[in-house]
PDB file of C-alpha atoms in Angstrom:
ATOM      1  CA  MET A   1       0.000   0.000   0.000  1.00 92.00           C
ATOM      2  CA  THR A   2       1.316   3.437  -0.875  1.00 94.00           C
ATOM      3  CA  GLU A   3       0.786   6.356   1.455  1.00 97.00           C
ATOM      4  CA  ILE A   4       1.856   9.994   1.423  1.00 98.00           C
ATOM      5  CA  ARG A   5       2.760  11.369   4.838  1.00 98.00           C
ATOM      6  CA  PRO A   6       3.729  14.909   5.853  1.00 98.00           C
ATOM      7  CA  VAL A   7       7.155  14.854   7.514  1.00 97.00           C
ATOM      8  CA  PRO A   8       9.723  17.451   8.528  1.00 97.00           C
ATOM      9  CA  VAL A   9      12.150  17.973   5.641  1.00 96.00           C
ATOM     10  CA  ASP A  10      15.059  17.184   7.973  1.00 95.00           C
ATOM     11  CA  GLN A  11      13.509  13.887   9.171  1.00 97.00           C
ATOM     12  CA  ALA A  12      15.699  10.843   8.328  1.00 97.00           C
ATOM     13  CA  ASP A  13      13.563   9.421   5.475  1.00 97.00           C
ATOM     14  CA  ALA A  14      13.119  12.823   3.837  1.00 97.00           C
ATOM     15  CA  HIS A  15      16.808  13.655   4.194  1.00 95.00           C
ATOM     16  CA  ALA A  16      17.870  10.302   2.701  1.00 96.00           C
ATOM     17  CA  LEU A  17      15.583  10.804  -0.315  1.00 96.00           C
ATOM     18  CA  LEU A  18      16.931  14.329  -0.823  1.00 94.00           C
ATOM     19  CA  GLU A  19      20.512  13.024  -0.635  1.00 90.00           C
ATOM     20  CA  GLU A  20      19.667  10.467  -3.334  1.00 91.00           C
ATOM     21  CA  TYR A  21      17.959  13.123  -5.466  1.00 87.00           C
ATOM     22  CA  PHE A  22      20.817  15.622  -5.171  1.00 85.00           C
ATOM     23  CA  ALA A  23      23.467  12.952  -5.890  1.00 84.00           C
ATOM     24  CA  LEU A  24      21.578  11.834  -8.997  1.00 80.00           C
ATOM     25  CA  ARG A  25      21.156  15.407 -10.245  1.00 77.00           C
ATOM     26  CA  ALA A  26      24.832  16.221  -9.622  1.00 73.00           C
ATOM     27  CA  SER A  27      25.974  13.078 -11.461  1.00 74.00           C
ATOM     28  CA  ILE A  28      24.116  13.930 -14.697  1.00 67.00           C
ATOM     29  CA  PHE A  29      23.983  17.718 -14.640  1.00 70.00           C
ATOM     30  CA  PRO A  30      25.564  19.294 -17.749  1.00 63.00           C
ATOM     31  CA  GLY A  31      29.006  20.675 -17.048  1.00 68.00           C
ATOM     32  CA  GLY A  32      29.101  19.226 -13.539  1.00 67.00           C
ATOM     33  CA  THR A  33      27.909  22.529 -12.072  1.00 67.00           C
ATOM     34  CA  TYR A  34      24.835  21.367 -10.117  1.00 66.00           C
ATOM     35  CA  ARG A  35      24.492  23.367  -6.900  1.00 71.00           C
ATOM     36  CA  THR A  36      23.249  21.244  -3.987  1.00 71.00           C
ATOM     37  CA  THR A  37      21.370  23.160  -1.319  1.00 76.00           C
ATOM     38  CA  PHE A  38      19.492  21.284   1.375  1.00 77.00           C
ATOM     39  CA  PRO A  39      16.275  23.146   2.145  1.00 83.00           C
ATOM     40  CA  ASP A  40      15.745  25.259   5.221  1.00 91.00           C
ATOM     41  CA  PRO A  41      13.289  23.233   7.342  1.00 93.00           C
ATOM     42  CA  THR A  42      11.376  26.373   8.364  1.00 94.00           C
ATOM     43  CA  VAL A  43      10.066  26.993   4.832  1.00 93.00           C
ATOM     44  CA  PHE A  44       8.242  23.655   4.886  1.00 96.00           C
ATOM     45  CA  VAL A  45       6.259  24.298   8.076  1.00 95.00           C
ATOM     46  CA  GLU A  46       2.493  24.908   7.844  1.00 95.00           C
ATOM     47  CA  PRO A  47       1.045  27.184   6.606  1.00 92.00           C
ATOM     48  CA  ALA A  48       4.180  28.473   4.853  1.00 94.00           C
ATOM     49  CA  GLY A  49       4.739  25.043   3.367  1.00 97.00           C
ATOM     50  CA  MET A  50       4.857  21.313   3.830  1.00 97.00           C
ATOM     51  CA  PHE A  51       7.111  18.411   2.910  1.00 98.00           C
ATOM     52  CA  VAL A  52       5.808  14.914   2.226  1.00 98.00           C
ATOM     53  CA  VAL A  53       7.275  11.452   1.776  1.00 98.00           C
ATOM     54  CA  LEU A  54       5.661   8.716  -0.293  1.00 98.00           C
ATOM     55  CA  TYR A  55       5.897   5.283   1.309  1.00 97.00           C
ATOM     56  CA  ASP A  56       5.447   1.922  -0.382  1.00 96.00           C
ATOM     57  CA  GLY A  57       4.608  -0.070   2.713  1.00 95.00           C
ATOM     58  CA  GLU A  58       7.209   1.282   5.107  1.00 94.00           C
ATOM     59  CA  GLU A  59       9.810   1.977   2.397  1.00 96.00           C
ATOM     60  CA  PRO A  60      10.313   5.682   1.540  1.00 97.00           C
ATOM     61  CA  VAL A  61      10.205   5.878  -2.267  1.00 97.00           C
ATOM     62  CA  GLY A  62       9.514   9.514  -3.115  1.00 97.00           C
ATOM     63  CA  CYS A  63       9.191  13.025  -1.770  1.00 97.00           C
ATOM     64  CA  GLY A  64       8.296  16.591  -2.524  1.00 97.00           C
ATOM     65  CA  GLY A  65       7.382  19.851  -0.898  1.00 97.00           C
ATOM     66  CA  ILE A  66       5.516  23.093  -1.315  1.00 98.00           C
ATOM     67  CA  ARG A  67       6.517  26.458   0.023  1.00 97.00           C
ATOM     68  CA  ARG A  68       4.983  29.916  -0.101  1.00 97.00           C
ATOM     69  CA  VAL A  69       6.736  32.297  -2.463  1.00 96.00           C
ATOM     70  CA  ALA A  70       6.000  35.868  -3.517  1.00 95.00           C
ATOM     71  CA  ASP A  71       2.523  36.350  -4.945  1.00 95.00           C
ATOM     72  CA  GLY A  72       2.181  36.212  -8.698  1.00 91.00           C
ATOM     73  CA  PRO A  73      -0.287  37.728 -11.153  1.00 89.00           C
ATOM     74  CA  ALA A  74      -2.967  35.239  -9.991  1.00 92.00           C
ATOM     75  CA  GLY A  75      -2.426  36.006  -6.308  1.00 94.00           C
ATOM     76  CA  THR A  76      -1.229  33.593  -3.629  1.00 96.00           C
ATOM     77  CA  ARG A  77       1.505  31.369  -5.009  1.00 97.00           C
ATOM     78  CA  TYR A  78       3.213  28.231  -3.723  1.00 98.00           C
ATOM     79  CA  GLU A  79       6.227  26.553  -5.276  1.00 97.00           C
ATOM     80  CA  VAL A  80       6.670  22.803  -5.752  1.00 98.00           C
ATOM     81  CA  LYS A  81      10.173  21.751  -4.685  1.00 95.00           C
ATOM     82  CA  HIS A  82      12.249  18.573  -4.728  1.00 93.00           C
ATOM     83  CA  LEU A  83       9.692  16.314  -6.424  1.00 95.00           C
ATOM     84  CA  PHE A  84      11.496  12.973  -6.616  1.00 94.00           C
ATOM     85  CA  VAL A  85      10.700   9.285  -7.005  1.00 95.00           C
ATOM     86  CA  CYS A  86      13.503   6.739  -6.567  1.00 93.00           C
ATOM     87  CA  ASP A  87      14.499   4.603  -9.567  1.00 87.00           C
ATOM     88  CA  ALA A  88      12.570   1.528  -8.385  1.00 83.00           C
ATOM     89  CA  GLY A  89       9.372   3.588  -8.159  1.00 83.00           C
ATOM     90  CA  ARG A  90       9.433   5.134 -11.614  1.00 85.00           C
ATOM     91  CA  GLY A  91       6.707   4.288 -14.095  1.00 87.00           C
ATOM     92  CA  ARG A  92       4.111   3.550 -11.407  1.00 92.00           C
ATOM     93  CA  GLY A  93       2.342   6.920 -11.440  1.00 94.00           C
ATOM     94  CA  TRP A  94       3.892   7.917  -8.130  1.00 96.00           C
ATOM     95  CA  GLY A  95       5.321  11.188  -9.431  1.00 95.00           C
ATOM     96  CA  ARG A  96       1.845  12.246 -10.561  1.00 96.00           C
ATOM     97  CA  MET A  97       0.410  11.082  -7.230  1.00 97.00           C
ATOM     98  CA  LEU A  98       2.923  13.218  -5.321  1.00 97.00           C
ATOM     99  CA  LEU A  99       2.372  16.235  -7.575  1.00 98.00           C
ATOM    100  CA  ALA A 100      -1.422  16.030  -7.219  1.00 97.00           C
ATOM    101  CA  ASP A 101      -1.095  15.711  -3.448  1.00 98.00           C
ATOM    102  CA  LEU A 102       1.141  18.799  -3.261  1.00 98.00           C
ATOM    103  CA  GLU A 103      -1.223  20.802  -5.473  1.00 98.00           C
ATOM    104  CA  THR A 104      -4.140  19.893  -3.205  1.00 97.00           C
ATOM    105  CA  ARG A 105      -2.196  20.877  -0.104  1.00 97.00           C
ATOM    106  CA  ALA A 106      -1.207  24.215  -1.698  1.00 97.00           C
ATOM    107  CA  ALA A 107      -4.850  24.908  -2.553  1.00 96.00           C
ATOM    108  CA  GLY A 108      -5.732  24.079   1.042  1.00 96.00           C
ATOM    109  CA  PHE A 109      -3.297  26.792   2.142  1.00 96.00           C
ATOM    110  CA  GLY A 110      -5.082  29.272  -0.127  1.00 96.00           C
ATOM    111  CA  ALA A 111      -2.871  29.109  -3.224  1.00 97.00           C
ATOM    112  CA  ASN A 112      -4.339  30.398  -6.479  1.00 97.00           C
ATOM    113  CA  GLU A 113      -1.458  28.868  -8.419  1.00 97.00           C
ATOM    114  CA  VAL A 114       1.584  26.680  -8.063  1.00 98.00           C
ATOM    115  CA  VAL A 115       4.889  27.221  -9.805  1.00 98.00           C
ATOM    116  CA  LEU A 116       8.020  25.157 -10.210  1.00 96.00           C
ATOM    117  CA  ASP A 117      11.343  25.193 -11.943  1.00 92.00           C
ATOM    118  CA  THR A 118      13.230  22.389 -13.601  1.00 90.00           C
ATOM    119  CA  HIS A 119      16.062  21.706 -16.020  1.00 85.00           C
ATOM    120  CA  HIS A 120      15.412  20.942 -19.684  1.00 85.00           C
ATOM    121  CA  THR A 121      17.392  17.683 -19.433  1.00 81.00           C
ATOM    122  CA  LEU A 122      14.745  16.255 -17.076  1.00 82.00           C
ATOM    123  CA  GLU A 123      12.498  15.153 -19.927  1.00 83.00           C
ATOM    124  CA  ALA A 124      10.306  12.812 -17.848  1.00 85.00           C
ATOM    125  CA  ALA A 125       9.629  15.617 -15.378  1.00 88.00           C
ATOM    126  CA  GLY A 126       8.776  18.025 -18.178  1.00 89.00           C
ATOM    127  CA  GLY A 127       6.352  15.461 -19.598  1.00 91.00           C
ATOM    128  CA  LEU A 128       4.725  14.994 -16.200  1.00 94.00           C
ATOM    129  CA  TYR A 129       4.238  18.732 -15.800  1.00 95.00           C
ATOM    130  CA  ALA A 130       2.751  19.090 -19.297  1.00 93.00           C
ATOM    131  CA  ARG A 131       0.338  16.179 -18.748  1.00 95.00           C
ATOM    132  CA  SER A 132      -0.609  17.696 -15.375  1.00 96.00           C
ATOM    133  CA  GLY A 133      -1.701  21.046 -16.839  1.00 96.00           C
ATOM    134  CA  TYR A 134       1.401  23.179 -16.280  1.00 97.00           C
ATOM    135  CA  GLU A 135       2.310  25.908 -18.735  1.00 96.00           C
ATOM    136  CA  GLN A 136       5.782  27.276 -19.330  1.00 95.00           C
ATOM    137  CA  ILE A 137       6.362  30.812 -18.009  1.00 95.00           C
ATOM    138  CA  GLU A 138       9.171  33.328 -17.715  1.00 94.00           C
ATOM    139  CA  ALA A 139      11.667  32.788 -14.893  1.00 94.00           C
ATOM    140  CA  TYR A 140      10.276  33.758 -11.502  1.00 93.00           C
ATOM    141  CA  ASN A 141      13.526  33.059  -9.611  1.00 91.00           C
ATOM    142  CA  ASP A 142      17.273  32.949 -10.158  1.00 87.00           C
ATOM    143  CA  ASN A 143      17.816  29.224  -9.593  1.00 82.00           C
ATOM    144  CA  THR A 144      21.064  28.401 -11.387  1.00 81.00           C
ATOM    145  CA  ASN A 145      20.006  24.739 -11.649  1.00 79.00           C
ATOM    146  CA  ALA A 146      16.885  25.624 -13.656  1.00 87.00           C
ATOM    147  CA  THR A 147      16.340  26.335 -17.349  1.00 85.00           C
ATOM    148  CA  ARG A 148      12.530  26.102 -17.426  1.00 93.00           C
ATOM    149  CA  TRP A 149       9.790  27.545 -15.239  1.00 95.00           C
ATOM    150  CA  TYR A 150       6.149  26.452 -15.070  1.00 96.00           C
ATOM    151  CA  ARG A 151       2.837  27.440 -13.453  1.00 97.00           C
ATOM    152  CA  LYS A 152      -0.546  25.896 -12.928  1.00 98.00           C
ATOM    153  CA  ALA A 153      -3.712  27.699 -11.883  1.00 97.00           C
ATOM    154  CA  LEU A 154      -5.521  25.933  -9.075  1.00 95.00           C
ATOM    155  CA  GLY A 155      -9.275  25.549  -9.223  1.00 72.00           C
ATOM    156  CA  ALA A 156     -11.525  23.674  -6.837  1.00 47.00           C
ATOM    157  CA  GLN A 157      -9.453  21.020  -5.130  1.00 45.00           C
ATOM    158  CA  HIS A 158     -10.474  17.901  -3.280  1.00 44.00           C
ATOM    159  CA  PRO A 159      -8.724  16.399  -0.246  1.00 45.00           C
ATOM    160  CA  PRO A 160      -5.900  13.969  -1.114  1.00 46.00           C
ATOM    161  CA  ALA A 161      -7.195  10.463  -1.700  1.00 43.00           C
ATOM    162  CA  ALA A 162      -6.029   7.677   0.586  1.00 44.00           C
ATOM    163  CA  HIS A 163      -3.231   5.714  -1.088  1.00 47.00           C
TER     164      HIS A 163
END
């Protein structure tokens, strides 16, 4: 059974998933210039944000977070950060499950839209965002690891489904 649980971003399972994510990104990043920055735990504390871990049984297999950022043209804006599913979990729909959960949580915090940044070499991620209703926008931050920026307007949301 899969389950998404809110956890502190510095909790052991979350930290281990982030270490795996950052190591993977650094190993394939063009030019070897990936900048690893572990997130400040305070930005993922309700209602400013939240971090979640996806469990398959008791095994942590994915993670992601949302955090409040400066308002955009649509009003209250949250950013999706560190969306990651480990290699063994890919192709099971877990990335979409995590993304939908984070969008619902952002809407619950009053977000009118969510934004995210990514790198053009992450083709699977770009495909997920396109299939999930994200549109490409101009840069809203100065993240040196990003080459593409996206947004999604949030409409009526429903509570996350039990997984």
